[in-house]
mmCIF file of C-alpha atoms in Angstrom:
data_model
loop_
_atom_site.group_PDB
_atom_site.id
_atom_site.type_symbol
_atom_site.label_atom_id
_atom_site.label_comp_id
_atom_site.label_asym_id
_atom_site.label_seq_id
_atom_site.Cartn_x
_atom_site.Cartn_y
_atom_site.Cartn_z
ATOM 1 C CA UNK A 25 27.824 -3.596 -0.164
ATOM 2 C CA UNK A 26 27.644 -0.782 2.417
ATOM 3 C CA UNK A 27 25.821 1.558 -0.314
ATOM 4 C CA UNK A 28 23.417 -1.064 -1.484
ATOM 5 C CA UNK A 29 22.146 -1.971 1.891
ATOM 6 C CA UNK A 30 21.758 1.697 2.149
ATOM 7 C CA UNK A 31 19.708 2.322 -0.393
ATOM 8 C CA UNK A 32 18.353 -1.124 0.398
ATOM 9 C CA UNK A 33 16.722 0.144 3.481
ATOM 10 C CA UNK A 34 16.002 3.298 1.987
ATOM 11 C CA UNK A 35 13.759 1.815 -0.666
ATOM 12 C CA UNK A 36 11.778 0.068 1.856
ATOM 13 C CA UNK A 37 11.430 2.684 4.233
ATOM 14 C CA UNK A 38 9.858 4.087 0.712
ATOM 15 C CA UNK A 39 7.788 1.138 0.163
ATOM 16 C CA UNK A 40 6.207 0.873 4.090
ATOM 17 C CA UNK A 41 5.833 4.724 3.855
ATOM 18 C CA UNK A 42 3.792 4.536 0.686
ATOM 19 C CA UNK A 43 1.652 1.649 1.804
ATOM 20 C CA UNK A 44 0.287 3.887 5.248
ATOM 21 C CA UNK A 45 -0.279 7.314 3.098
ATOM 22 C CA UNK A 46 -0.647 6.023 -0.494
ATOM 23 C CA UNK A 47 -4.010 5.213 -2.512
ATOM 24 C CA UNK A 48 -6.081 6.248 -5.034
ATOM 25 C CA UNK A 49 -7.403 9.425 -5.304
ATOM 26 C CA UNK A 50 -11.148 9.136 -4.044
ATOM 27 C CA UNK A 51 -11.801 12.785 -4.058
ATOM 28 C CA UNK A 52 -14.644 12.589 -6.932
ATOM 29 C CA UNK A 53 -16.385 9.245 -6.428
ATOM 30 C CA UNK A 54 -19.736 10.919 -5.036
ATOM 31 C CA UNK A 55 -19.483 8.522 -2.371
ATOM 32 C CA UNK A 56 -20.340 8.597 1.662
ATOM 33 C CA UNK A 57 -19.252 6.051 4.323
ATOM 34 C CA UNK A 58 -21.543 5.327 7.275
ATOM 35 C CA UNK A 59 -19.858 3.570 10.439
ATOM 36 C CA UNK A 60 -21.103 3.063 14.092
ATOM 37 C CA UNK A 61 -19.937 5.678 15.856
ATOM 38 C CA UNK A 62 -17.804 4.082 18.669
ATOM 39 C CA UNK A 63 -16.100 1.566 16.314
ATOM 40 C CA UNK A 64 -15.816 0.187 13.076
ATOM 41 C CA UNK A 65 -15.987 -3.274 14.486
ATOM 42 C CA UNK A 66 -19.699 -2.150 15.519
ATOM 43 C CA UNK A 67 -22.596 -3.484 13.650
ATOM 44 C CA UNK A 68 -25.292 -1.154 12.397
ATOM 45 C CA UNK A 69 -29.178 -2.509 11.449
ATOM 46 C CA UNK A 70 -29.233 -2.966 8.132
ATOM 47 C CA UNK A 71 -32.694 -1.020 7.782
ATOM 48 C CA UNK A 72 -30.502 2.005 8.302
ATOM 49 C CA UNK A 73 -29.557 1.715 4.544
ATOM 50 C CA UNK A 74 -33.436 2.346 3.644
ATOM 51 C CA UNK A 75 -33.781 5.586 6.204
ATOM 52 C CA UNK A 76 -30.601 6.674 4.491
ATOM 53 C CA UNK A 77 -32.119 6.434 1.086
ATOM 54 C CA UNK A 78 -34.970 8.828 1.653
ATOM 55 C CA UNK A 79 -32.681 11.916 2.516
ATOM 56 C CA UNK A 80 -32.332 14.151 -0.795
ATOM 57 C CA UNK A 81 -29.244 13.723 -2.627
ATOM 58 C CA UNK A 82 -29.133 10.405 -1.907
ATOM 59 C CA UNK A 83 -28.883 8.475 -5.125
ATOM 60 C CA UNK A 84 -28.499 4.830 -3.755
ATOM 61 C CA UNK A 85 -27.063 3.286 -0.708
ATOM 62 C CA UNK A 86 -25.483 -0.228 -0.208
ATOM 63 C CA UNK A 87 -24.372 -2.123 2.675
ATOM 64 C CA UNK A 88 -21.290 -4.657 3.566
ATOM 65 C CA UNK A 89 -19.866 -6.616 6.297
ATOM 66 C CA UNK A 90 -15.964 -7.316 7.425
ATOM 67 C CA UNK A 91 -15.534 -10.924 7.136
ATOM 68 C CA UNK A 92 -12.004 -11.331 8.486
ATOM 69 C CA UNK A 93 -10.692 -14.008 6.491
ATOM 70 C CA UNK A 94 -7.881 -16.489 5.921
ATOM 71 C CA UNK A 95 -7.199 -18.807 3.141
ATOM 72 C CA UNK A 96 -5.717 -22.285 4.162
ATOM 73 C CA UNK A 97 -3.379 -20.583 7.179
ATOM 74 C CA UNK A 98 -3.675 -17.420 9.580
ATOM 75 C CA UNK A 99 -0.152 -15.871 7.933
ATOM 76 C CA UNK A 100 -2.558 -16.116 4.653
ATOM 77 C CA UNK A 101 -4.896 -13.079 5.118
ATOM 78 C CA UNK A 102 -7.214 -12.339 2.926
ATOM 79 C CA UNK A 103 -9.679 -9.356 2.262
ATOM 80 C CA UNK A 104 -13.574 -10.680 2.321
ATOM 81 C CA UNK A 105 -16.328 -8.280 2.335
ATOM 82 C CA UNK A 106 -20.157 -9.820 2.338
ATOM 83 C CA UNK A 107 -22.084 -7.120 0.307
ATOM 84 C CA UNK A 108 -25.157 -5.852 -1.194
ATOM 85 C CA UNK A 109 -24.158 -7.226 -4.043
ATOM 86 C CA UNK A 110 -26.180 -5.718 -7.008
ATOM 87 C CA UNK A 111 -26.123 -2.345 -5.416
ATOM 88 C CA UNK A 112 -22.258 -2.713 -4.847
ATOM 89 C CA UNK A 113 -21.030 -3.539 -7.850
ATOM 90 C CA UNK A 114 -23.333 -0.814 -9.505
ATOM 91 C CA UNK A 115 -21.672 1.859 -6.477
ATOM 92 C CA UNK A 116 -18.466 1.257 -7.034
ATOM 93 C CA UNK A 117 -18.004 1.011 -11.022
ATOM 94 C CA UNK A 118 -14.477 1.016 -11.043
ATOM 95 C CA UNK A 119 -14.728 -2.541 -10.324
ATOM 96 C CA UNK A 120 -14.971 -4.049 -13.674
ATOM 97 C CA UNK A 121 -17.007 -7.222 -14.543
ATOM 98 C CA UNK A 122 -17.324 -9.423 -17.651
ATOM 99 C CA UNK A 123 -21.098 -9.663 -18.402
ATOM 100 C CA UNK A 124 -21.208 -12.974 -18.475
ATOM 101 C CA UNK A 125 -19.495 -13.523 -14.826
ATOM 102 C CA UNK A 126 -21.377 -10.716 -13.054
ATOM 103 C CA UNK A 127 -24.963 -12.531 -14.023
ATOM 104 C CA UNK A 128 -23.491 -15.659 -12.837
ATOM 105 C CA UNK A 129 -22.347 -14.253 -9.960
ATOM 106 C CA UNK A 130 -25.224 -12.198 -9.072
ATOM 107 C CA UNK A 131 -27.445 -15.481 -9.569
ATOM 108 C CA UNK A 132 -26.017 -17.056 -7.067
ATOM 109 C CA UNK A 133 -25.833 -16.115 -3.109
ATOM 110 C CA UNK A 134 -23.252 -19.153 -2.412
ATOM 111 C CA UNK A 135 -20.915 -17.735 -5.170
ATOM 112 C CA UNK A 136 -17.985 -15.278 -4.606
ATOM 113 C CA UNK A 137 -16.193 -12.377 -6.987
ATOM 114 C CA UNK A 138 -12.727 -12.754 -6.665
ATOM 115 C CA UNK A 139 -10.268 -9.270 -7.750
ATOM 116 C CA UNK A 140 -7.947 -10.085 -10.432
ATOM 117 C CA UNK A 141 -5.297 -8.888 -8.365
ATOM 118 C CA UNK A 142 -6.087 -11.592 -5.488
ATOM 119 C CA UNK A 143 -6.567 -14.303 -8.212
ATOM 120 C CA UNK A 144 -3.192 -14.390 -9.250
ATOM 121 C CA UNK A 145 -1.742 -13.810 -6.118
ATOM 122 C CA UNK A 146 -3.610 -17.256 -4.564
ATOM 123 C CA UNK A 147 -3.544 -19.108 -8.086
ATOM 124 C CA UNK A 148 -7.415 -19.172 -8.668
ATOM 125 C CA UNK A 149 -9.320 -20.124 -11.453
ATOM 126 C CA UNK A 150 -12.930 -19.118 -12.590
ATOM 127 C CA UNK A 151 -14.697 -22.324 -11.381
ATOM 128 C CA UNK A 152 -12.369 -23.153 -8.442
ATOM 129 C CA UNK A 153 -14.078 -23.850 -4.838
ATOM 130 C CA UNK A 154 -12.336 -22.313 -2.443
ATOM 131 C CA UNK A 155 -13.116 -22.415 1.682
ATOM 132 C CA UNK A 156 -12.542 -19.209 3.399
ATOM 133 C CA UNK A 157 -11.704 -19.022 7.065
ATOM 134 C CA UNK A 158 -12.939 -16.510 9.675
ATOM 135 C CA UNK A 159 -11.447 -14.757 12.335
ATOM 136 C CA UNK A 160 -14.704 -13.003 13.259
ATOM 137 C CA UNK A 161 -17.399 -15.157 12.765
ATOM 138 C CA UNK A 162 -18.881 -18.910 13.041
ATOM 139 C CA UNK A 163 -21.692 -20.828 11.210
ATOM 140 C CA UNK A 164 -24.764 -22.078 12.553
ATOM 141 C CA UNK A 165 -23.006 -25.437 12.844
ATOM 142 C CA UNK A 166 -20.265 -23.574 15.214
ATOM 143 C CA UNK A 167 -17.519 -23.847 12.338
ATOM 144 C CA UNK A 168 -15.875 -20.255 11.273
ATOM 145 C CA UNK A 169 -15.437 -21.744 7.476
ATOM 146 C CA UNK A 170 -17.226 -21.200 4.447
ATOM 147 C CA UNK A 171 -17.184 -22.784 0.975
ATOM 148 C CA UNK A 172 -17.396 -20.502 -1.791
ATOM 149 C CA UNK A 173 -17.322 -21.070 -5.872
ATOM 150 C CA UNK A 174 -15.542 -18.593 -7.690
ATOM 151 C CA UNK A 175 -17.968 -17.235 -10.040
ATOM 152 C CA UNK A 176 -16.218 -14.188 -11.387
ATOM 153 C CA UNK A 177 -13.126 -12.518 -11.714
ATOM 154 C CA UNK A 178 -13.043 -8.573 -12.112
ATOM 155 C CA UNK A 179 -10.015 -6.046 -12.892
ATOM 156 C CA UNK A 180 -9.924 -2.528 -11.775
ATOM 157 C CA UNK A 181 -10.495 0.435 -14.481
ATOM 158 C CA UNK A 182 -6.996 1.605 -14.148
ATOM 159 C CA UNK A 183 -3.884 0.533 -12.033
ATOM 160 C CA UNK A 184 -4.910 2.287 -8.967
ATOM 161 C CA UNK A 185 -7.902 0.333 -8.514
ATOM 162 C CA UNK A 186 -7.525 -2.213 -5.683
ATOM 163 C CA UNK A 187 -8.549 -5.485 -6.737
ATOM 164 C CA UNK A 188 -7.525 -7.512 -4.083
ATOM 165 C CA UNK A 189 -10.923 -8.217 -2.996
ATOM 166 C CA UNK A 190 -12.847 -11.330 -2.321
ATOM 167 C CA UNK A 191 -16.623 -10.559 -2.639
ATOM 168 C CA UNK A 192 -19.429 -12.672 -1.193
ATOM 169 C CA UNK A 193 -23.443 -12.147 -0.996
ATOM 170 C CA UNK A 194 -24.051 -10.834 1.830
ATOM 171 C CA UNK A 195 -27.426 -12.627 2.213
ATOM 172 C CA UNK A 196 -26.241 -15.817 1.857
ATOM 173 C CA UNK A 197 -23.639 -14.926 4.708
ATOM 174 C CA UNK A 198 -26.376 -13.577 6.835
ATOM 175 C CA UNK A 199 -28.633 -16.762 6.498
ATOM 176 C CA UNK A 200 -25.704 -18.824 7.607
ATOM 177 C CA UNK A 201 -23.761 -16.954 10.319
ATOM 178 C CA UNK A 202 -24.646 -17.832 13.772
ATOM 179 C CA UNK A 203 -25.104 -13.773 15.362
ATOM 180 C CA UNK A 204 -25.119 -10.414 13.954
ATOM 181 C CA UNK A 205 -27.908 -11.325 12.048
ATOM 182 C CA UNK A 206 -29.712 -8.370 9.568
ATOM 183 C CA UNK A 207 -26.859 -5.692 10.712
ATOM 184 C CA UNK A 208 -24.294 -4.415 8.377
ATOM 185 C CA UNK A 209 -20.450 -2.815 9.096
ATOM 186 C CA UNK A 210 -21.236 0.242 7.009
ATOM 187 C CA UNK A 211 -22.906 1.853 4.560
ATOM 188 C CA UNK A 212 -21.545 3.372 1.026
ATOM 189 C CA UNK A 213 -23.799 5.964 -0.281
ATOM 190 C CA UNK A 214 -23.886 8.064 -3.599
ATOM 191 C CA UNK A 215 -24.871 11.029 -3.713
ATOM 192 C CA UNK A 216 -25.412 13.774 -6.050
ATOM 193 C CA UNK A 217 -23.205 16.856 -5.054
ATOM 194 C CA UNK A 218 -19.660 16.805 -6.342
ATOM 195 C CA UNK A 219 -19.026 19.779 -3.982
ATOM 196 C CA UNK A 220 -17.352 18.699 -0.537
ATOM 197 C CA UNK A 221 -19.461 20.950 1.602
ATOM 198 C CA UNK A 222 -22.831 20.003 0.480
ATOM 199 C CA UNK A 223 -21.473 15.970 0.776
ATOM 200 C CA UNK A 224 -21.352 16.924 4.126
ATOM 201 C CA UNK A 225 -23.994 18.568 4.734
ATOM 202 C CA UNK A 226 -25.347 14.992 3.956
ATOM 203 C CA UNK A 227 -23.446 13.384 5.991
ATOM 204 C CA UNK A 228 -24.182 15.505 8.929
ATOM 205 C CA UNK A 229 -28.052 14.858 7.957
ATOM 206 C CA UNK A 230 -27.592 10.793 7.847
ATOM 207 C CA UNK A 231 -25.943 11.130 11.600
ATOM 208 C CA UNK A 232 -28.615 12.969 12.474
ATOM 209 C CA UNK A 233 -31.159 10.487 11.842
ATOM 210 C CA UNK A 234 -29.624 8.115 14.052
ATOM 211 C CA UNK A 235 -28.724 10.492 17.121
ATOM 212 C CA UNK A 236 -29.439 9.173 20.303
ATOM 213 C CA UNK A 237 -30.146 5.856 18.702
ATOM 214 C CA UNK A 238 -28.790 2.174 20.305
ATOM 215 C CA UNK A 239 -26.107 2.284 17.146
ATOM 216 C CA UNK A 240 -25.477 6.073 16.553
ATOM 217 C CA UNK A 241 -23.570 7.115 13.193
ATOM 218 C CA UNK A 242 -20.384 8.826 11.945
ATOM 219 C CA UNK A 243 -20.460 9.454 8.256
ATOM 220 C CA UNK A 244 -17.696 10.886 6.348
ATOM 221 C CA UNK A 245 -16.692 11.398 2.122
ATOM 222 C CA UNK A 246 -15.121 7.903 1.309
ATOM 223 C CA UNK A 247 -11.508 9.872 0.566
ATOM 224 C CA UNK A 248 -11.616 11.163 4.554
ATOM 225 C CA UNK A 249 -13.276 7.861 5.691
ATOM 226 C CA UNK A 250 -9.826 5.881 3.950
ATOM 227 C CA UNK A 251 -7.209 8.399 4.936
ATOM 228 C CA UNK A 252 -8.601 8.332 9.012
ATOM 229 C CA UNK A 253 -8.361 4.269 8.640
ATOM 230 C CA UNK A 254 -4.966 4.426 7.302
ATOM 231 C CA UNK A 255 -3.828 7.216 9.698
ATOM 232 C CA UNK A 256 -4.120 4.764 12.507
ATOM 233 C CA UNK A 257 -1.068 3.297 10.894
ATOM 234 C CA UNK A 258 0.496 6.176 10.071
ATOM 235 C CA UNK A 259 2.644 6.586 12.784
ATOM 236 C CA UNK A 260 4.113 3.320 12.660
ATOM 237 C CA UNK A 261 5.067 4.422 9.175
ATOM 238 C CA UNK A 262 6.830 7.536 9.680
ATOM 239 C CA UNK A 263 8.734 6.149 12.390
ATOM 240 C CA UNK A 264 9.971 3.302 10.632
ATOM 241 C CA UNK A 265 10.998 5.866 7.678
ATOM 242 C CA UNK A 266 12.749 8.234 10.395
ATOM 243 C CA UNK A 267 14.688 5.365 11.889
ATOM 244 C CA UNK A 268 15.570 3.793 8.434
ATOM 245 C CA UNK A 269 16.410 7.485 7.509
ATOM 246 C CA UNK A 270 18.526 7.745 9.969
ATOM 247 C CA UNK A 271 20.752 4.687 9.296
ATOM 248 C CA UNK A 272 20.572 5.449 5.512
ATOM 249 C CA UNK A 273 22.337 8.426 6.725
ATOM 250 C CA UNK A 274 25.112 7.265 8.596
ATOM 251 C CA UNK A 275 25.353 4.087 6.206
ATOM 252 C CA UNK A 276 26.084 7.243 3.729
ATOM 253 C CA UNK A 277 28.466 8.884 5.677
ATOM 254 C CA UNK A 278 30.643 5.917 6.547
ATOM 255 C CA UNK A 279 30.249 5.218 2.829
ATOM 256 C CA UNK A 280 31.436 8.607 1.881
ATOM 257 C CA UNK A 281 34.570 9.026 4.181
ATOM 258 C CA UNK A 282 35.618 5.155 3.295
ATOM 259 C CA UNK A 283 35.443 6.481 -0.871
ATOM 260 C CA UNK A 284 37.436 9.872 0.465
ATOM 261 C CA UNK A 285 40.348 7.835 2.077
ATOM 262 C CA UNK A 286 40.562 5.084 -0.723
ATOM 263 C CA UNK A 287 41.458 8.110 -2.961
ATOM 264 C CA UNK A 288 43.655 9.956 -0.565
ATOM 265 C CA UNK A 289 45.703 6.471 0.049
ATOM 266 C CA UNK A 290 46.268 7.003 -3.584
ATOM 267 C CA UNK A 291 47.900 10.379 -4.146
ATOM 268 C CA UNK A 292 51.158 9.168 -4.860
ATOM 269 C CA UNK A 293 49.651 7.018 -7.601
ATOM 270 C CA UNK A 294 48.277 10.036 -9.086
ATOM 271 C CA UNK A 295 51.386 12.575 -8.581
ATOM 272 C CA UNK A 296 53.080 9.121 -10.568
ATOM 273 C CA UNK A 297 50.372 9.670 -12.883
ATOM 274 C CA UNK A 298 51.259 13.744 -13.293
ATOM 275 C CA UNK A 299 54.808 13.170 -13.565
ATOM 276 C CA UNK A 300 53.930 10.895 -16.782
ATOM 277 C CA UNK A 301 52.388 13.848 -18.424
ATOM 278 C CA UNK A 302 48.615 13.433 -17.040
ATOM 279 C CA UNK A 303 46.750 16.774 -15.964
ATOM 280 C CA UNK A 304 45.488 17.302 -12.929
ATOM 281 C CA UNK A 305 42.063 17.834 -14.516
ATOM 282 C CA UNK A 306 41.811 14.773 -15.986
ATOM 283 C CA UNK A 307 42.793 12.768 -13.016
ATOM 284 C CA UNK A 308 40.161 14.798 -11.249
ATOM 285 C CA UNK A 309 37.298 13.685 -13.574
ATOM 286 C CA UNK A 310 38.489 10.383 -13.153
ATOM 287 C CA UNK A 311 38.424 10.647 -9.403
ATOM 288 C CA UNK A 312 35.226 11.884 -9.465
ATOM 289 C CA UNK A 313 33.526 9.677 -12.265
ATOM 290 C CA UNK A 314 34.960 6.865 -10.181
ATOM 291 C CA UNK A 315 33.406 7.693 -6.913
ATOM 292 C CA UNK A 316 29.952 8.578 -8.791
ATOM 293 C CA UNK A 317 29.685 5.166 -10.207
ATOM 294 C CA UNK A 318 30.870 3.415 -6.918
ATOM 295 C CA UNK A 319 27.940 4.363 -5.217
ATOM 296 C CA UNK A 320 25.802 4.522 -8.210
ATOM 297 C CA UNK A 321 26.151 1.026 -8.622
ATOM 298 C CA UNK A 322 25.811 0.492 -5.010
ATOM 299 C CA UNK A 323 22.500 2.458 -4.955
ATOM 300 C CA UNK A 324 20.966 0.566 -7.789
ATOM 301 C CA UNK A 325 21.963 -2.783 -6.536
ATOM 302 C CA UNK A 326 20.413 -1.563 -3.604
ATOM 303 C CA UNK A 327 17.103 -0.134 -4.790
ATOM 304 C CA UNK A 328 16.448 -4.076 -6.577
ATOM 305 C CA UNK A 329 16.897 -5.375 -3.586
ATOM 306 C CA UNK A 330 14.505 -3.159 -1.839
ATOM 307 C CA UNK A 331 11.610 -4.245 -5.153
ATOM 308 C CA UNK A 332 12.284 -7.470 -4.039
ATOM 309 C CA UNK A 333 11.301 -7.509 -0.102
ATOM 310 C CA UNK A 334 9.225 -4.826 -0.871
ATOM 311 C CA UNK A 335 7.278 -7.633 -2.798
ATOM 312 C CA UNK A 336 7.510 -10.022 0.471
ATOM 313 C CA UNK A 337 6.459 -6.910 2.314
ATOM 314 C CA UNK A 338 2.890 -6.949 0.200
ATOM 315 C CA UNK A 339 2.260 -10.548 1.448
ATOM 316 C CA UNK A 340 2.680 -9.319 4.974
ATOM 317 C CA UNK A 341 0.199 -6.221 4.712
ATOM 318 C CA UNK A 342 -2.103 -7.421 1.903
ATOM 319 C CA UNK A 343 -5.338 -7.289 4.325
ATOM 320 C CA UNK A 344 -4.750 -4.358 5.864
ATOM 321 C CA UNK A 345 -2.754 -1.902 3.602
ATOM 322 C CA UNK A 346 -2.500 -3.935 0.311
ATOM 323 C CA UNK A 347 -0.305 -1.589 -1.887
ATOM 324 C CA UNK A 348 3.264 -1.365 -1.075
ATOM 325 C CA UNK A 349 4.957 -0.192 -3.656
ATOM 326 C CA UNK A 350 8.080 2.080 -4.035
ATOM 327 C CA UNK A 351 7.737 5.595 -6.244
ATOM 328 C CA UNK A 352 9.088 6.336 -8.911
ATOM 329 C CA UNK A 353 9.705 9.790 -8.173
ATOM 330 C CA UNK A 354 11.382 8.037 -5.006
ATOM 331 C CA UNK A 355 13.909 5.858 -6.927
ATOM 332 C CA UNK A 356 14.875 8.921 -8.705
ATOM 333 C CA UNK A 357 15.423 10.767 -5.724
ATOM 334 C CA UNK A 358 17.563 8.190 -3.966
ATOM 335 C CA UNK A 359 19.556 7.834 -7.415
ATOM 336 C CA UNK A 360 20.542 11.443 -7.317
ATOM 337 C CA UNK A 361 21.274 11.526 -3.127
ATOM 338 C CA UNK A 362 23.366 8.562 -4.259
ATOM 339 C CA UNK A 363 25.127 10.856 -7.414
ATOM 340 C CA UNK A 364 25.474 13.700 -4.755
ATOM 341 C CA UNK A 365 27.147 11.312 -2.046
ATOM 342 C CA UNK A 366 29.292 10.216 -4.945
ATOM 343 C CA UNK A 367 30.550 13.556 -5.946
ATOM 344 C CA UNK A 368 30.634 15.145 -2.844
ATOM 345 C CA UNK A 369 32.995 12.156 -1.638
ATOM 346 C CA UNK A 370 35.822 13.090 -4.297
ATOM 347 C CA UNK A 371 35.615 16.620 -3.317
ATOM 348 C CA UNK A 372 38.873 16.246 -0.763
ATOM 349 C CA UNK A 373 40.697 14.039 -2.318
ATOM 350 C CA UNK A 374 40.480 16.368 -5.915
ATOM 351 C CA UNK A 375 41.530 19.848 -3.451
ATOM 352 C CA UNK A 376 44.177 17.779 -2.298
ATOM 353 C CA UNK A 377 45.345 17.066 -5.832
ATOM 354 C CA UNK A 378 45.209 19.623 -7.219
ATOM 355 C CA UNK A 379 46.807 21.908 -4.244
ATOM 356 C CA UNK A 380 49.556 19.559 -3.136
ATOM 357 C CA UNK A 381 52.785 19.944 -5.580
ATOM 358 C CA UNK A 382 53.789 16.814 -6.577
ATOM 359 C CA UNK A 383 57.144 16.589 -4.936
ATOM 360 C CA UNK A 384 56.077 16.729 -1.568
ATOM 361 C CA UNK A 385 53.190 13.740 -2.900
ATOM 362 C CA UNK A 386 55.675 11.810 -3.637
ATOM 363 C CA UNK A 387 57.714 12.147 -0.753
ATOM 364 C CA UNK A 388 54.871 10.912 1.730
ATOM 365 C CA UNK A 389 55.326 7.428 3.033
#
C-alpha cells in the first residue's frame, strides 16, 4: 500500500502540474488577444473592435464577454462566454458545428452552443433549457440568472480542442444585463502574418490606438495571452508537485529499505535453499524479480488510483484550468522510477548472498 499511495500522489502531482502548464499548441492560429490594460476583469467599448479592423493585416476581429457562471450550485462552475457570435465561430474554426445547429443557433440571440465536452459532463441534450447563474452580473429585473435553449452542440477538430464551453449571443446578453452595456472583455483578432514578429508589430499598433485612452490596451499572440493567464497559477502548481515530490520520495525510500530487510530477514531461507542444490544466481534473479514486481504492482495500483481523483480533480478546476490529465510519457516515467526502486532495493540483500558463505548464514539467529 505504501508504493501505491506513492505513486498515487505522484500521478496527481502529474495531473495538477499538467493542468497549470498544459494546452494546446496555439502557436499558428493567426490570432491576437486584446485586454484592458490594468485587468482582465476590465471592460473595453466594444467600438474598439471596428478601430481594430482598419489596421492592415487585420483580417477580422470579434469580441466576447466573461459571464461567470454556475449551473444549479456555486461548486458547479461552468465556462460561459457571450460572443460575437458569427464572427466567433468563423475565428476560431477548430470549433466544429453541424450545419444544421450552427443556423439554428445563429438565428437565435436567446439560444446557447454548448461544447460536446460540457454536454456530457452536465447530461444535456440538443433541445434542453437550461438556466445559467452569474457570479458577475444581474438582469434588468435585478436577478443574476438567465434561461438559455440549447441550440447546438459542437466537438473540437482534434482531442486538444477544449470544448468545454457554453456559448451565448452576446447581444442578447447585452440587451438584458443591467450595466456594462456595449463594452466587451476582449478582443480576438486574425491576422495575416504567420511570423511572430510582424503579429506583434500588430499588436503593438492596436495598443497604440488606444494610448492614453479611458480603457487603454495590452494585446498579445493568443499562445502568450493563454500561457500569462495560466502562469498566474503556475506557482501553485509547481509547489504542489515539489511537495508531493518530496513525499513520493521518502514514501520510496521507506518503501525501499522495508523490501531490503524483508529479504535480509530471509538469508537463512536462502542459504537452506543453496544447501538443496540452488545457485546463488538463481536465487538472486528471484530476489530481484520479486522486489521489481512488489513495487511494480504497487506503482500501477497506484497510478489508477491517481486516473481516478485525477478525474474528481477536473470537476474542481473545470472553469478555470479545464484539462487535468496525467501524461503518458509521465506514467511511463513513474513505471520505470518504480522498476529502478525495485531493483535497486535487492541490490544488498543479493551482495549479501552471494558474499556470505553459507555456514556462517546459517548460523545467525
Amino acid at each position: 500500500m505504501t508504493i501505491s499511495f506513492a505513486f498515487a500522489i505522484f500521478g496527481l502531482a502529474d495531473a495538477i502540474d499538467n493542468a497549470f502548464s498544459g494546452g494546446r499548441d496555439l502557436s499558428q492560429t493567426k490570432r491576437l488577444i486584446t485586454n484592458h490594460k490594468v485587468s482582465m476583469t476590465n471592460t473595453m467599448p466594444i467600438h474598439y473592435g471596428d478601430q481594430i479592423a482598419q489596421l492592415d493585416g487585420v483580417t477580422m476581429v470579434t469580441h466576447a464577454t466573461w459571464y461567470g457562471g454556475y449551473y444549479q450550485d456555486e461548486r458547479n462552475p461552468v465556462t460561459v462566454f457571450a460572443v460575437d457570435a458569427q464572427k466567433y465561430i468563423e475565428i476560431f474554426d477548430e470549433l466544429v458545428f453541424a450545419d444544421e445547429q450552427k443556423s439554428a443557433f445563429l438565428s437565435n440571440i436567446s439560444g446557447a452552443a454548448v461544447g460536446r465536452a460540457m454536454a456530457d459532463q452536465q447530461g444535456w441534450q440538443l433541445g434542453d433549457r437550461v438556466q445559467i447563474h452569474s457570479n458577475i452580473w444581474r438582469t434588468k429585473h435585478d436577478t443574476n440568472v438567465w434561461d438559455f435553449e440549447i441550440l447546438a452542440i459542437f466537438e473540437g477538430e482534434d482531442t486538444n480542442t477544449e470544448t468545454n464551453l457554453f456559448l451565448i449571443h452576446h447581444d442578447g446578453f447585452d440587451e438584458t444585463r443591467s450595466y456594462g452595456n456595449y463594452s466587451a472583455g476582449w478582443f480576438s483578432i486574425k491576422v495575416e502574418p504567420s511570423d511572430t514578429k510582424e503579429q506583434l508589430a500588430i499588436a503593438a499598433e492596436i495598443d497604440a490606438l488606444f494610448a492614453n485612452s479611458e480603457s487603454e490596451t495590452k494585446t498579445a499572440t493568443e499562445q502568450s495571452f493563454l500561457e500569462s493567464f495560466s502562469n498566474q497559477y503556475a506557482d501553485i502548481g509547481l509547489v504542489l508537485k515539489m511537495v508531493m515530490g518530496t513525499v513520493v520520495a521518502t514514501l520510496l525510500i521507506v518503501c525501499a529499505s522495508t523490501i531490503t530487510q524483508s529479504a535480509r530477514e530471509r538469508q537463512r531461507d536462502f542459504a537452506v535453499l543453496q544447501t538443496m542444490g540452488f545457485r546463488v544466481p538463481w536465487i538472486s534473479t528471484w530476489i530481484a524479480l520479486e522486489s521489481f514486481f512488489t513495487v511494480l504492482i504497487g506503482a500501477v495500483l497506484g497510478i489508477v488510483m491517481a486516473m481516478l481523483f485525477a478525474g474528481r480533480l477536473k470537476v474542481v478546476f473545470t472553469e478555470l484550468i479545464p484539462e487535468v490529465t496525467i501524461g503518458f510519457g509521465d506514467l511511463a516515467f513513474g513505471l520505470m522510477i518504480s522498476a529502478g526502486v525495485g531493483l535497486l532495493a535487492a541490490i544488498l540483500p543479493m551482495f549479501e548472498l552471494s558474499n556470505t558463505p553459507i555456514v556462517k548464514t546459517l548460523s545467525r539467529r
